[in-house]
Coordinates of C-alpha atoms in Angstrom, one line a residue:
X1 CA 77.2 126.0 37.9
X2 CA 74.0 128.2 38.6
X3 CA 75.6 129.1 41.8
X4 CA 78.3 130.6 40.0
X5 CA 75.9 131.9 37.3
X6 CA 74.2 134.0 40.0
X7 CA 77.4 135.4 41.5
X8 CA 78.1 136.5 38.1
X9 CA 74.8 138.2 37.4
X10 CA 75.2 140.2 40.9
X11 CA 78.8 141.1 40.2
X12 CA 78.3 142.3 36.7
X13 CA 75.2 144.4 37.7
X14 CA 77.3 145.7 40.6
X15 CA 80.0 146.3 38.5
X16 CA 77.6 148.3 36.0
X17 CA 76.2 150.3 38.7
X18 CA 79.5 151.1 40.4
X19 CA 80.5 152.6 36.8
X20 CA 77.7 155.0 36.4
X21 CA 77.6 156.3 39.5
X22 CA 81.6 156.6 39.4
X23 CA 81.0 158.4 36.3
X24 CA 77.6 160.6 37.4
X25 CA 79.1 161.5 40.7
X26 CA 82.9 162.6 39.9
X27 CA 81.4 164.6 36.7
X28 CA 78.9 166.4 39.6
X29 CA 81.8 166.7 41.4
X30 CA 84.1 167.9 38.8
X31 CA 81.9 170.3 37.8
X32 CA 80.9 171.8 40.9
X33 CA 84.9 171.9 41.8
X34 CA 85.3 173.4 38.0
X35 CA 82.6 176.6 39.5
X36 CA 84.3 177.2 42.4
X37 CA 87.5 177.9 40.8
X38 CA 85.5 180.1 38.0
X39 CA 83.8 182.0 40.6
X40 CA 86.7 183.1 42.1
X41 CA 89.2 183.3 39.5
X42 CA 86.3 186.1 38.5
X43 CA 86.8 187.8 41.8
X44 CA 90.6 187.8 41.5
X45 CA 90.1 189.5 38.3
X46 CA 88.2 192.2 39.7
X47 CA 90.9 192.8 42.6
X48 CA 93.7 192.8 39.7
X49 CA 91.2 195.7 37.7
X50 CA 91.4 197.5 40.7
X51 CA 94.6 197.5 42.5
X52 CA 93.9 194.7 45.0
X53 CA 91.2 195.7 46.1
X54 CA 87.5 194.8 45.3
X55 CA 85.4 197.9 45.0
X56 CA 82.2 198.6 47.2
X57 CA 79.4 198.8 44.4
X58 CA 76.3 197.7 44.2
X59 CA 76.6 195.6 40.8
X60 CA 79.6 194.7 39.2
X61 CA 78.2 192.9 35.7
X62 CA 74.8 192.9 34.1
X63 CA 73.6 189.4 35.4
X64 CA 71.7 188.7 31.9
X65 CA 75.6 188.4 31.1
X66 CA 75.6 184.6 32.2
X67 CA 78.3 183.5 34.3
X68 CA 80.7 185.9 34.7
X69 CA 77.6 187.7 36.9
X70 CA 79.5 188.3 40.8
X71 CA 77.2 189.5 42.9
X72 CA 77.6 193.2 44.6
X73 CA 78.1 190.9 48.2
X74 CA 81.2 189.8 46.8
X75 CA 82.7 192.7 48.2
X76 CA 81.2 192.3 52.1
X77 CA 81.8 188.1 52.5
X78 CA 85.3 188.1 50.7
X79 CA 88.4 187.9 52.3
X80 CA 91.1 188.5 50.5
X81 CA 94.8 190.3 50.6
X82 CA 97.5 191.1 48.4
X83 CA 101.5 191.4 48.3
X84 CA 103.4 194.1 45.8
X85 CA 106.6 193.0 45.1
X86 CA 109.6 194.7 43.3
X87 CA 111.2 193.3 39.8
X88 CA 114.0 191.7 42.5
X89 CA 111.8 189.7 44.6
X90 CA 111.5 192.6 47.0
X91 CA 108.4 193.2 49.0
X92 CA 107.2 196.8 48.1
X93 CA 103.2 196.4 50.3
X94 CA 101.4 194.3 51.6
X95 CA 97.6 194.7 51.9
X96 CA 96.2 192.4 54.5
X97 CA 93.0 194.8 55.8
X98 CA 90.6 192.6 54.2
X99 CA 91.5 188.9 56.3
X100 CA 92.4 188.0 59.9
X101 CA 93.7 184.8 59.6
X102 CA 96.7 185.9 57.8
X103 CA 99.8 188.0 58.6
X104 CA 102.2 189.9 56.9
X105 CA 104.8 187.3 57.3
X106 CA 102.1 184.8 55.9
X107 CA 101.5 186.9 53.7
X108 CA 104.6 187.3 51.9
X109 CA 105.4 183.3 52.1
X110 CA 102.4 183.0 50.2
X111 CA 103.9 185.2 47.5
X112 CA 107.0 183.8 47.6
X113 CA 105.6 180.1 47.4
X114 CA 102.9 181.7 44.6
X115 CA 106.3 183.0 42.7
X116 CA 107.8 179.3 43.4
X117 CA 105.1 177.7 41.3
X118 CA 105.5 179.4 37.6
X119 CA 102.0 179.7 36.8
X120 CA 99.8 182.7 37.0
X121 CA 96.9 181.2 39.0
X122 CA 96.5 178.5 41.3
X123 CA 96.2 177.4 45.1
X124 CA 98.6 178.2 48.3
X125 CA 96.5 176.4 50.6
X126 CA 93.4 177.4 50.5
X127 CA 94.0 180.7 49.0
X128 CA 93.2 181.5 45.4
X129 CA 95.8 183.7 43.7
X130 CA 96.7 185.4 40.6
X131 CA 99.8 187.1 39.6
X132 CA 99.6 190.4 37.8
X133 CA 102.3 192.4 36.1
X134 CA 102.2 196.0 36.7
X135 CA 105.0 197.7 35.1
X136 CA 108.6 196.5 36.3
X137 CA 106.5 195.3 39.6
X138 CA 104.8 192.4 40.0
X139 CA 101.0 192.2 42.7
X140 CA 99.8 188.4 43.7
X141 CA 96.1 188.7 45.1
X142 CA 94.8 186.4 46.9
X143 CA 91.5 184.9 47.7
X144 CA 90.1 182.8 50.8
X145 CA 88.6 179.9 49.1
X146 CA 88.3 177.8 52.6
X147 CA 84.0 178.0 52.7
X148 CA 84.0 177.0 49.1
X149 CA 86.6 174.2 49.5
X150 CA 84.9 173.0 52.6
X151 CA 81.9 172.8 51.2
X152 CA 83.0 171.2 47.6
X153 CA 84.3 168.4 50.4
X154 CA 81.0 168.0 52.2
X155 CA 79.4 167.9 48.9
X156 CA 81.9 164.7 47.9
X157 CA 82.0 163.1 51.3
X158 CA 78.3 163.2 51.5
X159 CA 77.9 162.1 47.8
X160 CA 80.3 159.3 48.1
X161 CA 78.5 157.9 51.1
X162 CA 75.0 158.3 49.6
X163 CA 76.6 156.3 46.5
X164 CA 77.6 153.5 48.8
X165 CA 74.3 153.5 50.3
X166 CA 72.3 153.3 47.2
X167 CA 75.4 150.5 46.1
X168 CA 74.3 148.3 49.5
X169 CA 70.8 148.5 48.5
X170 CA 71.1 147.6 45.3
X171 CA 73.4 144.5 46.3
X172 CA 70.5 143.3 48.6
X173 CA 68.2 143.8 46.2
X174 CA 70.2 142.1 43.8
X175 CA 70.8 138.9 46.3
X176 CA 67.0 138.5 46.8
X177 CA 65.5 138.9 43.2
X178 CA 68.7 137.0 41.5
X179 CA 67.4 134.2 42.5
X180 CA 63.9 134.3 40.5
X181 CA 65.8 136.1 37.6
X182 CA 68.2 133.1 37.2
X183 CA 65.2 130.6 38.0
X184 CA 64.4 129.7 34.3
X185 CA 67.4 129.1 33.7
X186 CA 67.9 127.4 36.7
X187 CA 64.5 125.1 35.7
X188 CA 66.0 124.4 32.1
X189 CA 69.3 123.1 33.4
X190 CA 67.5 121.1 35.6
X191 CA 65.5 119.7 33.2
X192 CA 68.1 118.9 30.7
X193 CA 70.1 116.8 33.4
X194 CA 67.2 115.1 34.5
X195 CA 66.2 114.4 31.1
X196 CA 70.0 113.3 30.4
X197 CA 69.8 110.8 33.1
X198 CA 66.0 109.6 32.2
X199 CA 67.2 108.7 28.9
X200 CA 70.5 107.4 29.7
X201 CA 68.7 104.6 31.8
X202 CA 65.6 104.2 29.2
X203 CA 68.6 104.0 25.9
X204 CA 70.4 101.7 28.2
X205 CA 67.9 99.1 27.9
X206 CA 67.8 98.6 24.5
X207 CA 71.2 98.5 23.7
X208 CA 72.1 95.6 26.3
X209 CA 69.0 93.8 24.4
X210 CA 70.6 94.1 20.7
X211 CA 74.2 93.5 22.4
X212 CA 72.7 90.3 23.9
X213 CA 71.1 89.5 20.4
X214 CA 73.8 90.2 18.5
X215 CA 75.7 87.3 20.5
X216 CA 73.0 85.2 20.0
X217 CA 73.7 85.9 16.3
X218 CA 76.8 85.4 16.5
X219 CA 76.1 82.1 18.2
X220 CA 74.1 80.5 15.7
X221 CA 75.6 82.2 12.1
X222 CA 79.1 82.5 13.5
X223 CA 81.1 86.1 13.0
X224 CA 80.5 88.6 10.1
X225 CA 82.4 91.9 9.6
X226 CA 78.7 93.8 9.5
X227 CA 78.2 91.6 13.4
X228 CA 81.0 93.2 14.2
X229 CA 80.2 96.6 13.3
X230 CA 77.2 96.1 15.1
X231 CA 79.1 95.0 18.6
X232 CA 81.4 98.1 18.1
X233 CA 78.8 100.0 17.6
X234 CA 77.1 99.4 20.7
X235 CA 79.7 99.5 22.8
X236 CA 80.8 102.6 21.9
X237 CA 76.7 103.6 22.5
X238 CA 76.9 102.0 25.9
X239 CA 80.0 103.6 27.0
X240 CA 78.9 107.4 25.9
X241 CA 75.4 106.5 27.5
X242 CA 77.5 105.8 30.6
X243 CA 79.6 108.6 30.5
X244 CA 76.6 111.3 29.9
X245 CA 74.8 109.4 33.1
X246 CA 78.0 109.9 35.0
X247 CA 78.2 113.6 33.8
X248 CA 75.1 114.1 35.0
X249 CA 74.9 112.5 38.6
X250 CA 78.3 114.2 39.2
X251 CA 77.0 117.9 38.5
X252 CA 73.4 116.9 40.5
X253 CA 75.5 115.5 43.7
X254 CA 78.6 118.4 43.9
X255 CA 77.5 119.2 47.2
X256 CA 76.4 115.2 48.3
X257 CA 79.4 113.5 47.6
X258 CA 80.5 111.5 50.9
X259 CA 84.0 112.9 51.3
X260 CA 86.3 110.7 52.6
X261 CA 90.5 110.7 53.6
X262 CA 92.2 108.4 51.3
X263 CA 95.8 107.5 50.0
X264 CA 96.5 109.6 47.0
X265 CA 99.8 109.3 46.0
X266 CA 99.2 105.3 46.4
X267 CA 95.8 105.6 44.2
X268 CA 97.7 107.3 41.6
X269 CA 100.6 105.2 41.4
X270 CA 98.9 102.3 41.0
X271 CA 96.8 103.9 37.9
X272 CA 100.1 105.3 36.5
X273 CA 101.5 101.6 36.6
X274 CA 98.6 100.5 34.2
X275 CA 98.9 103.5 31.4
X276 CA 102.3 103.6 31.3
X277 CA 102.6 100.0 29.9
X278 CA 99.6 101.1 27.2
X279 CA 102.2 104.6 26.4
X280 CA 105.3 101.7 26.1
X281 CA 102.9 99.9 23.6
X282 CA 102.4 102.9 21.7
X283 CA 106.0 104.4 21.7
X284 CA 105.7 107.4 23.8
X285 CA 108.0 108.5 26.7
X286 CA 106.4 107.8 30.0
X287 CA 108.0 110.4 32.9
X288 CA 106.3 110.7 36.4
X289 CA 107.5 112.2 39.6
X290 CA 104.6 111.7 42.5
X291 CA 105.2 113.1 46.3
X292 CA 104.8 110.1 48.2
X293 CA 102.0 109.8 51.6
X294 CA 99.9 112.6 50.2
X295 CA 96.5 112.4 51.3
X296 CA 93.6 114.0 49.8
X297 CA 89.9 114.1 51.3
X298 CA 87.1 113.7 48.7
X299 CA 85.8 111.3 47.0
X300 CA 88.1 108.5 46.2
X301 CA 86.1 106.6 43.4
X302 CA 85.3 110.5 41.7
X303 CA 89.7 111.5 42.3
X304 CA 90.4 108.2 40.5
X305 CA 87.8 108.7 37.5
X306 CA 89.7 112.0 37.3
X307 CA 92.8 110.4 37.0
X308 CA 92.0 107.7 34.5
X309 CA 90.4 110.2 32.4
X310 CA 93.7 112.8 32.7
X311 CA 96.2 109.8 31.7
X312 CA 94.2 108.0 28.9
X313 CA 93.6 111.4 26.9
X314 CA 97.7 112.2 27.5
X315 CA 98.0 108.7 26.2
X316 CA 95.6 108.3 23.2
X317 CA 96.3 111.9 21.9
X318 CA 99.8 112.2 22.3
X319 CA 101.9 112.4 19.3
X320 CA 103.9 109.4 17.8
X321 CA 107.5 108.8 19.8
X322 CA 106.1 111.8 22.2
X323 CA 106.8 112.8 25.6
X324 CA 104.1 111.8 29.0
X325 CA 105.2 113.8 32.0
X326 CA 102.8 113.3 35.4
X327 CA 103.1 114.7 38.2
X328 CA 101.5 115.0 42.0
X329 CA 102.2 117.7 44.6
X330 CA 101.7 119.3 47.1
X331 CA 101.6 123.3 47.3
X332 CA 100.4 125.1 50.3
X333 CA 97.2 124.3 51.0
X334 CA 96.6 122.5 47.9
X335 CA 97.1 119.3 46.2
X336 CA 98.7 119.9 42.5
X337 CA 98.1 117.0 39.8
X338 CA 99.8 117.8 36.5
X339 CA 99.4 115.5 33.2
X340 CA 102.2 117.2 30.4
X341 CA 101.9 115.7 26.7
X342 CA 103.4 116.8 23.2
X343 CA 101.1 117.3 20.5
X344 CA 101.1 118.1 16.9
X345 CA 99.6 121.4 17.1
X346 CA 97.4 122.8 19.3
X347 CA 95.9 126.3 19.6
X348 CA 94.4 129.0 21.9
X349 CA 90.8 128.6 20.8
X350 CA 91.0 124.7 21.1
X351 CA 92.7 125.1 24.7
X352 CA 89.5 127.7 25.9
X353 CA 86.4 125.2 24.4
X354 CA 88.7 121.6 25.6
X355 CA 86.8 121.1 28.4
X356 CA 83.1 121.6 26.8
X357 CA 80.8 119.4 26.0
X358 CA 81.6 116.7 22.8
X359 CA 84.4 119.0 21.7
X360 CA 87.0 117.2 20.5
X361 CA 90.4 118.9 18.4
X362 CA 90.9 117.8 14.9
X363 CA 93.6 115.9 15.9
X364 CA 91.2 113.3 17.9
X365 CA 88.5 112.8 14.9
X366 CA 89.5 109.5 13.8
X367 CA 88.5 105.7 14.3
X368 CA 91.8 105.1 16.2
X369 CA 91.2 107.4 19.2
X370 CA 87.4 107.6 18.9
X371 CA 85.5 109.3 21.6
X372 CA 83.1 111.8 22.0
X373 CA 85.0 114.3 23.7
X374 CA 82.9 114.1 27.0
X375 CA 86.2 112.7 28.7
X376 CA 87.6 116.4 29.8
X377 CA 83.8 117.2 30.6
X378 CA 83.6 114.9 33.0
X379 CA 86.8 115.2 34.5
X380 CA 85.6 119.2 35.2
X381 CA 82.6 118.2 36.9
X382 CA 84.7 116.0 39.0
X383 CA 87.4 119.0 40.1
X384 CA 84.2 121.3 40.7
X385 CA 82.4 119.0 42.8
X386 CA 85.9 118.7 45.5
X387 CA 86.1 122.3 44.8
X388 CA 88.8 122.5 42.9
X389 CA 90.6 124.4 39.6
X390 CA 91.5 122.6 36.6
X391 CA 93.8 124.6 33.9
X392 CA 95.0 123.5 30.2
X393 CA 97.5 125.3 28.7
X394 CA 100.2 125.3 26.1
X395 CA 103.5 126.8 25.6
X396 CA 105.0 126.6 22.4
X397 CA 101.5 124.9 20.6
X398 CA 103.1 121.4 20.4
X399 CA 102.1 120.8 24.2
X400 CA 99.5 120.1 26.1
X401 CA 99.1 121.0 29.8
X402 CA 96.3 120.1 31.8
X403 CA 96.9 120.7 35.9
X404 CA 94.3 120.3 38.5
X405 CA 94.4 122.2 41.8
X406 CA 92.6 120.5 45.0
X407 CA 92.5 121.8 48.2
X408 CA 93.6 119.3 50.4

């Protein structure tokens, strides 16, 4: 569990950083693509002004005029050309004194593909153009935008990579100091197990000496219905002291266990054959369908506590006359177990907290069943210490399905 706990604190802070710098580094981006485009949609208003042509003065607009300011070496570093064309499509002139890498043929597939596009501004390439009407004729200028586009992509190339730099750092930063971030934590949990076992063992004690006093009692005085409640009592005591000692060994030891090969189809047969006359007993269907010489490696005492625990809860909370369907797999790599029962109702929230601690549905608070709802708990710990999934799920509310996933 802490293991997972600090996977999940490193992927949520990587997560959270991966956003903001997503979100800093495309607006910079953006915005710095968003200029470029200004800047020259400001020069290709100037060569529509003027015939196509950008005019050699020293200062085009006042520069306390903010952003449309172009500066007077606008005219010297731009390259730019234009095509006049007749309301037909026809090419009247071409201008193409101010570039080198274009020719007239170029030129006028640009215009034509400018045309093409139905808007007034936009990109052939790496040109910049705008289309101007000028009487029943119609002049595209365009504007060489290459050096601005190459360097809007050096600016995001080298921005992307310094981003995945600074997300590498932060990961290895993360993977040394998650450790002492998730330490008390990490101390409590210990702590609480520990002091789950220490006063398992120390309540244990006790209760055999009033179980063994109580039969003395019962020895001398004979049998009383307050005796009895006394016996019940404890062994309900002894069994959830048992079961919370259990819990807790099984969550220390995850990685200790002594996994072995065993017979799994055999081991759950045999379990089957002994709740199946209890579900007989208490009218309910009993259906099971199990692959035969499957083989499972783990640990066969843990697999079989796993099991029991799976079949008597299908058993005990199982509605009257209702239907027990088992099942055991194999898919792929993995081992499928399956325990289906109906239910008289059963929701979504009950299904997401069924496998915490002492939870038990409303349907299970009653002297019959009893329990503490530690049963599921267990059987979690068990599937987590082989590795494993374990799902509950219902389809129509009236059903319960619990299925446990093992890799074989």
């Amino acid at each position: 569990m802490i293991k997972k706990l600090r996977i999940k604190l490193i992927l949520v802070s990587m997560l959270s950083l991966l956003a903001v710098l997503v979100a800093i580094i495309g607006s910079i981006n953006l915005m710095n693509i968003r200029r470029m485009i200004s800047e020259a949609d400001s020069v290709l208003d100037i060569l529509a002004e003027n015939d196509g042509r950008l005019p050699m003065q020293e200062e085009f607009t006042d520069p306390e005029a903010g952003p449309e300011y172009v500066s007077p070496e606008v005219p010297y570093e731009s390259r730019y050309f234009f095509v006049l064309l007749d309301a037909d499509g026809g090419v009247i002139a071409t201008n193409i004194e101010r570039i080198a890498a274009v020719d007239q043929q170029t030129a006028i597939t640009y215009a034509q593909s400018a045309l093409d596009s139905g808007s007034n501004r936009g990109f052939v390439g790496e040109y910049r153009y705008t289309i101007q009407q000028e009487g029943e004729d119609i002049r595209i200028s365009f504007l060489d935008c290459g050096r601005r586009i190459s360097m809007c992509r050096v600016f995001a190339f080298n921005s992307l990579w310094i981003s995945l730099l600074g997300l590498l750092a932060v990961f290895l930063l993360m993977m040394l100091i998650s450790g002492r971030i998730i330490k008390p934590v990490l101390d409590s949990y210990e702590k609480q197990k520990q002091f789950i076992t220490d006063a398992g063992h120390e309540i244990k004690t006790p209760l055999a000496i009033i179980d063994a006093d109580a039969g003395l009692i019962e020895m001398e005085s004979g049998t009383n219905e307050w005796l009895q409640d006394i016996q019940t009592q404890v062994k309900r005591l002894t069994g959830l002291t048992n079961d919370l000692i259990y819990l807790a060994r099984t969550e220390e030891a995850q990685d200790q266990q002594e996994m072995l090969d065993f017979p799994l189809s055999d081991m759950v047969e045999d379990l089957i054959r002994s709740f199946q006359a209890l579900a007989i007993q208490k009218d309910r269907q009993f259906v099971s369908h199990i692959q035969p010489m499957l083989t499972l490696h783990g640990d066969e005492k843990m697999i079989s506590q796993l099991v029991s625990i799976l079949l008597d809860n299908a058993v005990q909370y199982s509605d009257d006359g209702g239907e027990i369907r088992v099942m055991l797999e194999r898919q792929g790599k993995a081992v499928h177990f399956s325990v289906f029962n109906t239910v008289e109702s059963i929701s979504q929230q009950e299904l997401s907290h069924l496998f915490d601690r002492f939870y038990r549905t409303d349907r299970s608070r009653n002297s019959q069943t009893g329990g503490y709802g530690i049963g599921l708990s267990i059987a979690s710990a068990v599937v987590a210490a082989h590795k494993g999934k374990i799902l509950a799920s219902s389809r129509d509310g009236h059903s319960l399905l619990v299925t446990v996933i093992l890799p074989v």
